[in-house]
Amino acid sequence: MIYWSDNSIPISILDTNSDSQIKKLKNGWYRVISQKFINYQIVCFSLIKSEYAYQNDYLKNNYSKSFNLPPEIDITLERDKYLIKGVDSRFLFSIQLNSTLHLSEKNIYIILLFFILGFIFFSSYLFGIYNKTKFLKSYTLIKFLIYFIFISVLRFILFYFDFPSLLYDSKLFSPYYYAASEFLPSLGDLLINSSIFLHLSYLFFTQVKLEALLKRPVLIKKYTLSIFSVFTIIVFFYYYVVICKSVIYDSSIQMLMNDIFELTFESLIGSFIIFALSVSFILVSSKLFYLCKRLTYSNINFVYVFISAIILFLLFPFQIFWKEGFFYPVFLIVFFLILFLFDFLKDRINIIQRIFILILFFSFFSTFTFYKYNDNKEIEKRKLLVQKLSAEYDPVAEFLFKDIMLKVKSDTIIRNQLKRFYPEDSIVNYLKNNYLKGYLSKYSQQITLCKDFQNLIINSANNYNVNCDKFFYDKITMNGYPTQTENFYSLDFGSGSNSYIAVIRFFDDASDSLLRTSLYIELDAKFISKDLGYPELLIDKKLNLIRDLSDYSYAKYVNKQLVKRFGKCFYDNKLTTEVDSSGFRNFNKDHFNHILYNVNNRVDFILSKQKIGFLERLSPFSNFFIAFTLFLFVLVFATPYSRKIFSLTFNFKTRLQISILSIILVSFVLIGITTFIYIANLSNEKNSELLTEKTHSVLIELENKLGNETKLDRNISATVNDLLVKLSNVFFTDINLYDTEGVLIASSRMQIFEEGLISDFMNAKALYELKVNGKTQYVDKENIGTNEYLSSYMPFINNDNKLIAYINLPYFAKQGDLRREISSFLKAYLNIFLFLVIIAIVVALFVSNYITSPLRLIISSLSKIKLGKKNEKINWKSNDEIGNLIIEYNSMIDQLSISAEKLAKSEREVAWREMAKQVAHEIKNPLTPMKLSIQHLQRAWKDQVPDWDERLTRLSNTIIEQIDSLSVIASDFSDFAKMPGVELECVDISDIIIKSVDLFKANDAANISFNLNITENCLIKADKTQMLRVFNNLIKNSIQAISDKENGIIEVSVNPKDELYIITIIDNGIGIDKSQQTKIFSPYFTTKSGGTGLGLAMVKSIIEGIGGKIWFESDLNSGTKFFIQFYKFEK
Amino acid sequence: MTIIFKKYLNNLFVSIAFFLIAILFFYYQESKITIDNLHCSLQKEIFLKENLINNYLKKITDFYKSIIHGKIFKMIFLQNYLQMKDWHFSFMIKTN
């Protein structure tokens, strides 16, 4: 072999000789293409499918990426139905299915997403139609509750029949990730339920009109309703806590919220569920809270209601809520306070600020819940682990022996040696050198061969004989416990050390008496050992042997004396802590949280976990905050609210806030990225340096031991292996040794090579750099499966200054530590980053408030400017740009008051002239018929006409009518003149309307029916008398419009809309002609014979005088709708 | 009533669209993972890869036929190593 491109193929020279086009090597199937030219042969290996002896997180039996095939398909060299051929049409291999093919989890998630969206939109469609039907039109709450039940039943049916079934075949819908109860059996079901619940809460928030409940309720009903609302909020909160707890406690996904880099799709689903429930809770509770607030009027009443609701809550079996400590009730009270605050600062905080406060609150709440239950869960898990540890001792040895025992049993060399009566020593040495090295060398080993019926001489004071098999049989029955591996027993002599005995019987061929031998291998662990740790890479996940102990430390005490320890924690030699009655004790010491477990009278185990630092503790908070913000963005853009947000025109203050925030965010992100790259590089460099230093130390040690050798090759690999194992335990690293041609001589972890995870050939680039370029050290990234690690190489030069080998330190055993190091830095950075962002947001709010405060002062002063009144000047001391603006403003105010005076004077003159003209005109009109009537009477009197009496009556009636008309004109003008004398107060507009309607009901309109749809307590700021005049006028107009029409109906309704009341007066009278509609509010315009045309002009002037608005819609002959809009009264 | 139906028709269309996408996506994915289909795609990929490897082998041999000197051979080859890393296959050269 003169060249190889890399060390990922575990191939030997022999493998390249055969002509086969497909090869099954130890780590997978390869397509082999070779070509000969001149004296060379070039062989190319292309990976088809990785296939390892066992699988774990790093080693997975997958097809090469470009093939994109599921692992359920097996490769076989037998000719089957599905043949794969090469380009030359030669048969290569067949494929066959080993199990049914399933859709990948990713595809199932996509289908689930579309299914949920489809369901929600379909439900929106159904509800839209249902809500518009006349059924229970005025009872939106009952209507909604019916719909809620309908959707719940529909969901239950789908759930009961496992529809759609393809979803229920997946892991997400199995108890794999989560299972809490019969109705919440999987994470997928919980996801669907919470999404539907979010949708229904949204419908409740937007579609249900609780104002109907405010309609004239009696006192008792009012308070029952309030208490019920608050009670519902508390019960909802209770279930919200229960489900949040369940998501954390009953799931295997661990949420992983403390490590964003280990975030999986399932943990995202978990946080989405918490988010959906939080939003549902906010929507439902804020709606109920404001209903209750309006029902109770005052804060003190609300407090009474709140206390009553809590008492009611206590009557129900929800005590578990209080058992969890007082934290959750405190959270609930804080939530209510936030709602109070929102209500109190209605105008001062906008929707974005409210959302920000709510996200902060719920992130904090989720973090608290996460720690509360995750810590409990971790402690429970640790208790189990410590029990297992105390029972199992050394899972790695047990795992290794499973394989060793099979191999030894079928080893032909041993079988031959046994048959030929080889000396026992030779077999023992063979076993030690070939099977019991590496990891097992930490045990002192005793190997005994028991031939059939042979006796064993026990070296004791008496030197007695005993049957060999019986001796071990007794030993096992008295002190042994079975392990997971068959015929491999753990021995408990009470010494506290790990002892094992393996029994290998060569009894399979009973006829061959020579083989009737039992082999007993005894392993005894050395005291106070500290393991290097076994790489996760070499553990079969299926055996479930290894529990990830990388985060833990443990110690074993016998008679309170330390006998064994593992991990980072330094335990005391003497155990001073006692367990409590449960057999466990949980305590904190030296930055570790320990769980002490008392195995028996003499043996104690401690399993410890490093306590999380403050910044790391904050991780879930940042992660929840970021996740909630992102979910909210998606949610807002998926609902019609996005249109509202896009149509918002931001004011100067908001623009300023957004600008400050964007600058801060962009700079933070840029600094973050550069720091991350810098730190990652630095950390890599640091690790390379560390590794180089370590390699150097190992090299010096090796030079001491092997410096005199002139040549290192495979012949002495057994000795070198032992040496490397010893050194690896000293330096806590694995060590490989390659010869000068780059072929493996020895390794401290031969298993890596034996299992074919990498080839015996050295990293080609390293060889090139060291051998050809003459470098003295080289560090490169290598990988086994998906595990990437740093690997360091150095040439090994003997005492004669001759290169005899290359030393290599692969750092895969510590790769997990490295990953954790970088991830913990990033976590800390992310937390600081988020905190700075939150501080920046608060600062931005203050700064923008500070900068815009003079502008707001000017705006409020400008809005108060009124002509004809004394306007106040602004007092501003500093001589800045704002100061100049204010000087200009003040001088403008002076000029304005002068101009206003002049204007008022001229206006008064004009108004008087106009008035005089109008009065003269109005008076003249009836005077002419009066004059004519009197002249007519004079003439009749003079002429002594025969019908004098009749004429007198007729003409005097005409004169009286004209005098009445004059009187009407006089009172109208008098009313008009009275208008400026207004007294604004808080009036209930519904009261006034009812009074006005009652007045007309009693007198004018016997043939007209009134429909009132009025809510009580519609408070506005207005003049009571003027308001009465407004509604008298409008209702009178409507009655006159209906006049003699049969079935006349006048509908009056008051509807609240945001900060307004909209009052509608609808009649089915004659309506207003289109040509007249524009003039209807002009003074002196009338369509009636006896009107002055001042009525509607006066109405408009009164309404607009208090900031209201009036408009109308009318169709000739079908009626008129008048709309009046008033602002709600605010204290 | 017709107006109401029309008003909310958008939601219906969107929901039908989502259900349709879910169903079509399901059938598309399921049809993709039949053994027949997978067999076809694997065969195609094997051909493609083989052609690719043969091309590269030809290039390599052509290149080295022009400079048949053992030592230089090894060095130059190794120097080109970096560019060859992304080939998704490994190769070895040995003397006959």
PDB file of C-alpha atoms in Angstrom, chain A residues 700-848:
ATOM      1  CA  ILE A 700       8.395  11.968  26.793  1.00  0.00           C
ATOM      2  CA  GLU A 701       7.018   9.131  28.880  1.00  0.00           C
ATOM      3  CA  LEU A 702       7.098   6.784  25.888  1.00  0.00           C
ATOM      4  CA  GLU A 703      10.628   7.838  25.053  1.00  0.00           C
ATOM      5  CA  ASN A 704      11.643   6.876  28.557  1.00  0.00           C
ATOM      6  CA  LYS A 705      10.101   3.447  28.195  1.00  0.00           C
ATOM      7  CA  LEU A 706      10.700   2.631  24.534  1.00  0.00           C
ATOM      8  CA  GLY A 707      13.529   5.003  23.638  1.00  0.00           C
ATOM      9  CA  ASN A 708      15.995   2.198  23.320  1.00  0.00           C
ATOM     10  CA  GLU A 709      13.966   0.279  20.760  1.00  0.00           C
ATOM     11  CA  THR A 710      15.289   0.426  17.240  1.00  0.00           C
ATOM     12  CA  LYS A 711      12.153  -0.714  15.593  1.00  0.00           C
ATOM     13  CA  LEU A 712       8.510  -0.838  16.628  1.00  0.00           C
ATOM     14  CA  ASP A 713       6.157  -3.183  14.857  1.00  0.00           C
ATOM     15  CA  ARG A 714       3.196  -5.431  15.422  1.00  0.00           C
ATOM     16  CA  ASN A 715       5.318  -8.191  16.915  1.00  0.00           C
ATOM     17  CA  ILE A 716       5.666  -6.336  20.153  1.00  0.00           C
ATOM     18  CA  SER A 717       2.198  -4.833  20.086  1.00  0.00           C
ATOM     19  CA  ALA A 718       1.030  -6.794  23.161  1.00  0.00           C
ATOM     20  CA  THR A 719       3.671  -5.218  25.403  1.00  0.00           C
ATOM     21  CA  VAL A 720       3.217  -1.809  23.899  1.00  0.00           C
ATOM     22  CA  ASN A 721      -0.562  -2.118  24.294  1.00  0.00           C
ATOM     23  CA  ASP A 722      -0.176  -2.707  28.016  1.00  0.00           C
ATOM     24  CA  LEU A 723       2.147   0.241  28.295  1.00  0.00           C
ATOM     25  CA  LEU A 724      -0.259   2.470  26.391  1.00  0.00           C
ATOM     26  CA  VAL A 725      -3.165   1.401  28.598  1.00  0.00           C
ATOM     27  CA  LYS A 726      -1.166   2.331  31.694  1.00  0.00           C
ATOM     28  CA  LEU A 727      -0.159   5.658  30.207  1.00  0.00           C
ATOM     29  CA  SER A 728      -3.714   6.350  29.108  1.00  0.00           C
ATOM     30  CA  ASN A 729      -4.861   5.917  32.698  1.00  0.00           C
ATOM     31  CA  VAL A 730      -2.193   8.348  33.861  1.00  0.00           C
ATOM     32  CA  PHE A 731      -2.806  10.996  31.215  1.00  0.00           C
ATOM     33  CA  PHE A 732      -6.564  10.497  30.897  1.00  0.00           C
ATOM     34  CA  THR A 733      -6.431  10.131  27.159  1.00  0.00           C
ATOM     35  CA  ASP A 734      -6.338   7.374  24.611  1.00  0.00           C
ATOM     36  CA  ILE A 735      -3.074   6.751  22.793  1.00  0.00           C
ATOM     37  CA  ASN A 736      -2.375   5.132  19.423  1.00  0.00           C
ATOM     38  CA  LEU A 737       0.999   4.246  17.974  1.00  0.00           C
ATOM     39  CA  TYR A 738       1.625   3.900  14.222  1.00  0.00           C
ATOM     40  CA  ASP A 739       4.751   2.650  12.495  1.00  0.00           C
ATOM     41  CA  THR A 740       6.752   4.783  10.113  1.00  0.00           C
ATOM     42  CA  GLU A 741       4.571   3.675   7.203  1.00  0.00           C
ATOM     43  CA  GLY A 742       1.438   4.796   9.035  1.00  0.00           C
ATOM     44  CA  VAL A 743       0.169   1.337  10.037  1.00  0.00           C
ATOM     45  CA  LEU A 744      -1.127   0.760  13.550  1.00  0.00           C
ATOM     46  CA  ILE A 745       1.222  -0.922  16.040  1.00  0.00           C
ATOM     47  CA  ALA A 746      -0.633  -0.598  19.307  1.00  0.00           C
ATOM     48  CA  SER A 747      -3.428   1.289  20.963  1.00  0.00           C
ATOM     49  CA  SER A 748      -4.711   1.869  24.467  1.00  0.00           C
ATOM     50  CA  ARG A 749      -8.191   1.255  23.088  1.00  0.00           C
ATOM     51  CA  MET A 750      -7.846  -1.576  20.586  1.00  0.00           C
ATOM     52  CA  GLN A 751     -11.585  -2.028  20.526  1.00  0.00           C
ATOM     53  CA  ILE A 752     -11.944   0.984  18.233  1.00  0.00           C
ATOM     54  CA  PHE A 753      -9.854  -0.812  15.626  1.00  0.00           C
ATOM     55  CA  GLU A 754     -11.193  -4.273  16.346  1.00  0.00           C
ATOM     56  CA  GLU A 755     -14.753  -3.068  15.851  1.00  0.00           C
ATOM     57  CA  GLY A 756     -13.642  -1.517  12.571  1.00  0.00           C
ATOM     58  CA  LEU A 757     -14.719   1.991  13.490  1.00  0.00           C
ATOM     59  CA  ILE A 758     -11.566   3.319  11.841  1.00  0.00           C
ATOM     60  CA  SER A 759      -8.845   1.666   9.826  1.00  0.00           C
ATOM     61  CA  ASP A 760      -5.415   0.591  11.000  1.00  0.00           C
ATOM     62  CA  PHE A 761      -3.959   3.179   8.660  1.00  0.00           C
ATOM     63  CA  MET A 762      -3.087   6.560   9.994  1.00  0.00           C
ATOM     64  CA  ASN A 763      -4.727   9.826   8.946  1.00  0.00           C
ATOM     65  CA  ALA A 764      -3.180  10.316   5.509  1.00  0.00           C
ATOM     66  CA  LYS A 765      -2.787  14.039   5.837  1.00  0.00           C
ATOM     67  CA  ALA A 766      -1.055  13.698   9.194  1.00  0.00           C
ATOM     68  CA  LEU A 767       1.318  11.144   7.690  1.00  0.00           C
ATOM     69  CA  TYR A 768       2.024  13.464   4.812  1.00  0.00           C
ATOM     70  CA  GLU A 769       2.668  16.466   7.079  1.00  0.00           C
ATOM     71  CA  LEU A 770       4.906  14.517   9.467  1.00  0.00           C
ATOM     72  CA  LYS A 771       6.705  12.286   7.037  1.00  0.00           C
ATOM     73  CA  VAL A 772       6.969  14.306   3.867  1.00  0.00           C
ATOM     74  CA  ASN A 773       6.840  17.860   5.169  1.00  0.00           C
ATOM     75  CA  GLY A 774       8.821  16.938   8.272  1.00  0.00           C
ATOM     76  CA  LYS A 775       6.509  18.665  10.744  1.00  0.00           C
ATOM     77  CA  THR A 776       7.021  17.833  14.419  1.00  0.00           C
ATOM     78  CA  GLN A 777       3.374  17.907  15.340  1.00  0.00           C
ATOM     79  CA  TYR A 778       0.037  17.960  13.610  1.00  0.00           C
ATOM     80  CA  VAL A 779      -3.519  18.406  14.906  1.00  0.00           C
ATOM     81  CA  ASP A 780      -6.551  17.640  12.756  1.00  0.00           C
ATOM     82  CA  LYS A 781     -10.256  17.031  13.124  1.00  0.00           C
ATOM     83  CA  GLU A 782     -11.274  13.429  12.592  1.00  0.00           C
ATOM     84  CA  ASN A 783     -14.560  11.670  12.878  1.00  0.00           C
ATOM     85  CA  ILE A 784     -16.018   8.290  13.663  1.00  0.00           C
ATOM     86  CA  GLY A 785     -19.641   8.050  12.635  1.00  0.00           C
ATOM     87  CA  THR A 786     -21.043  11.440  13.529  1.00  0.00           C
ATOM     88  CA  ASN A 787     -18.608  11.985  16.380  1.00  0.00           C
ATOM     89  CA  GLU A 788     -16.062  14.629  15.497  1.00  0.00           C
ATOM     90  CA  TYR A 789     -12.954  14.971  17.618  1.00  0.00           C
ATOM     91  CA  LEU A 790      -9.496  16.517  17.632  1.00  0.00           C
ATOM     92  CA  SER A 791      -6.606  14.210  16.986  1.00  0.00           C
ATOM     93  CA  SER A 792      -2.975  15.071  17.586  1.00  0.00           C
ATOM     94  CA  TYR A 793       0.071  13.427  15.963  1.00  0.00           C
ATOM     95  CA  MET A 794       3.792  13.560  16.744  1.00  0.00           C
ATOM     96  CA  PRO A 795       6.773  11.612  15.465  1.00  0.00           C
ATOM     97  CA  PHE A 796       8.396   9.245  17.973  1.00  0.00           C
ATOM     98  CA  ILE A 797      12.187   9.399  17.724  1.00  0.00           C
ATOM     99  CA  ASN A 798      14.297   6.899  19.654  1.00  0.00           C
ATOM    100  CA  ASN A 799      17.481   7.521  21.604  1.00  0.00           C
ATOM    101  CA  ASP A 800      19.538   7.001  18.428  1.00  0.00           C
ATOM    102  CA  ASN A 801      17.648   9.894  16.870  1.00  0.00           C
ATOM    103  CA  LYS A 802      15.856   7.613  14.492  1.00  0.00           C
ATOM    104  CA  LEU A 803      12.163   7.897  13.669  1.00  0.00           C
ATOM    105  CA  ILE A 804      10.550   4.647  14.764  1.00  0.00           C
ATOM    106  CA  ALA A 805       6.843   5.477  15.057  1.00  0.00           C
ATOM    107  CA  TYR A 806       4.125   8.108  15.131  1.00  0.00           C
ATOM    108  CA  ILE A 807       2.168   8.750  18.280  1.00  0.00           C
ATOM    109  CA  ASN A 808      -1.465   9.797  18.068  1.00  0.00           C
ATOM    110  CA  LEU A 809      -3.826  11.108  20.763  1.00  0.00           C
ATOM    111  CA  PRO A 810      -7.457  10.978  19.638  1.00  0.00           C
ATOM    112  CA  TYR A 811      -9.460  13.179  21.958  1.00  0.00           C
ATOM    113  CA  PHE A 812     -12.861  11.529  21.531  1.00  0.00           C
ATOM    114  CA  ALA A 813     -13.265  10.500  25.153  1.00  0.00           C
ATOM    115  CA  LYS A 814     -13.346  14.152  26.154  1.00  0.00           C
ATOM    116  CA  GLN A 815     -15.248  15.446  23.157  1.00  0.00           C
ATOM    117  CA  GLY A 816     -18.444  15.693  25.234  1.00  0.00           C
ATOM    118  CA  ASP A 817     -16.659  17.950  27.729  1.00  0.00           C
ATOM    119  CA  LEU A 818     -15.501  20.188  24.925  1.00  0.00           C
ATOM    120  CA  ARG A 819     -18.984  20.471  23.514  1.00  0.00           C
ATOM    121  CA  ARG A 820     -20.388  21.243  26.941  1.00  0.00           C
ATOM    122  CA  GLU A 821     -17.728  23.908  27.490  1.00  0.00           C
ATOM    123  CA  ILE A 822     -18.624  25.809  24.325  1.00  0.00           C
ATOM    124  CA  SER A 823     -22.336  25.338  24.909  1.00  0.00           C
ATOM    125  CA  SER A 824     -22.127  26.650  28.482  1.00  0.00           C
ATOM    126  CA  PHE A 825     -20.257  29.721  27.242  1.00  0.00           C
ATOM    127  CA  LEU A 826     -22.894  30.335  24.605  1.00  0.00           C
ATOM    128  CA  LYS A 827     -25.648  29.854  27.163  1.00  0.00           C
ATOM    129  CA  ALA A 828     -24.046  32.429  29.437  1.00  0.00           C
ATOM    130  CA  TYR A 829     -23.597  34.802  26.523  1.00  0.00           C
ATOM    131  CA  LEU A 830     -27.184  34.377  25.369  1.00  0.00           C
ATOM    132  CA  ASN A 831     -28.454  35.103  28.872  1.00  0.00           C
ATOM    133  CA  ILE A 832     -26.363  38.233  29.222  1.00  0.00           C
ATOM    134  CA  PHE A 833     -27.424  39.217  25.730  1.00  0.00           C
ATOM    135  CA  LEU A 834     -31.093  38.825  26.520  1.00  0.00           C
ATOM    136  CA  PHE A 835     -30.786  40.689  29.770  1.00  0.00           C
ATOM    137  CA  LEU A 836     -29.029  43.537  28.052  1.00  0.00           C
ATOM    138  CA  VAL A 837     -31.762  43.573  25.432  1.00  0.00           C
ATOM    139  CA  ILE A 838     -34.446  43.726  28.118  1.00  0.00           C
ATOM    140  CA  ILE A 839     -32.560  46.535  29.876  1.00  0.00           C
ATOM    141  CA  ALA A 840     -32.148  48.224  26.482  1.00  0.00           C
ATOM    142  CA  ILE A 841     -35.888  48.018  25.897  1.00  0.00           C
ATOM    143  CA  VAL A 842     -36.591  49.617  29.272  1.00  0.00           C
ATOM    144  CA  VAL A 843     -33.928  52.291  28.664  1.00  0.00           C
ATOM    145  CA  ALA A 844     -35.344  52.909  25.182  1.00  0.00           C
ATOM    146  CA  LEU A 845     -38.785  53.458  26.726  1.00  0.00           C
ATOM    147  CA  PHE A 846     -37.407  55.951  29.242  1.00  0.00           C
ATOM    148  CA  VAL A 847     -35.134  57.745  26.784  1.00  0.00           C
ATOM    149  CA  SER A 848     -37.862  58.098  24.198  1.00  0.00           C
TER     150      SER A 848
END
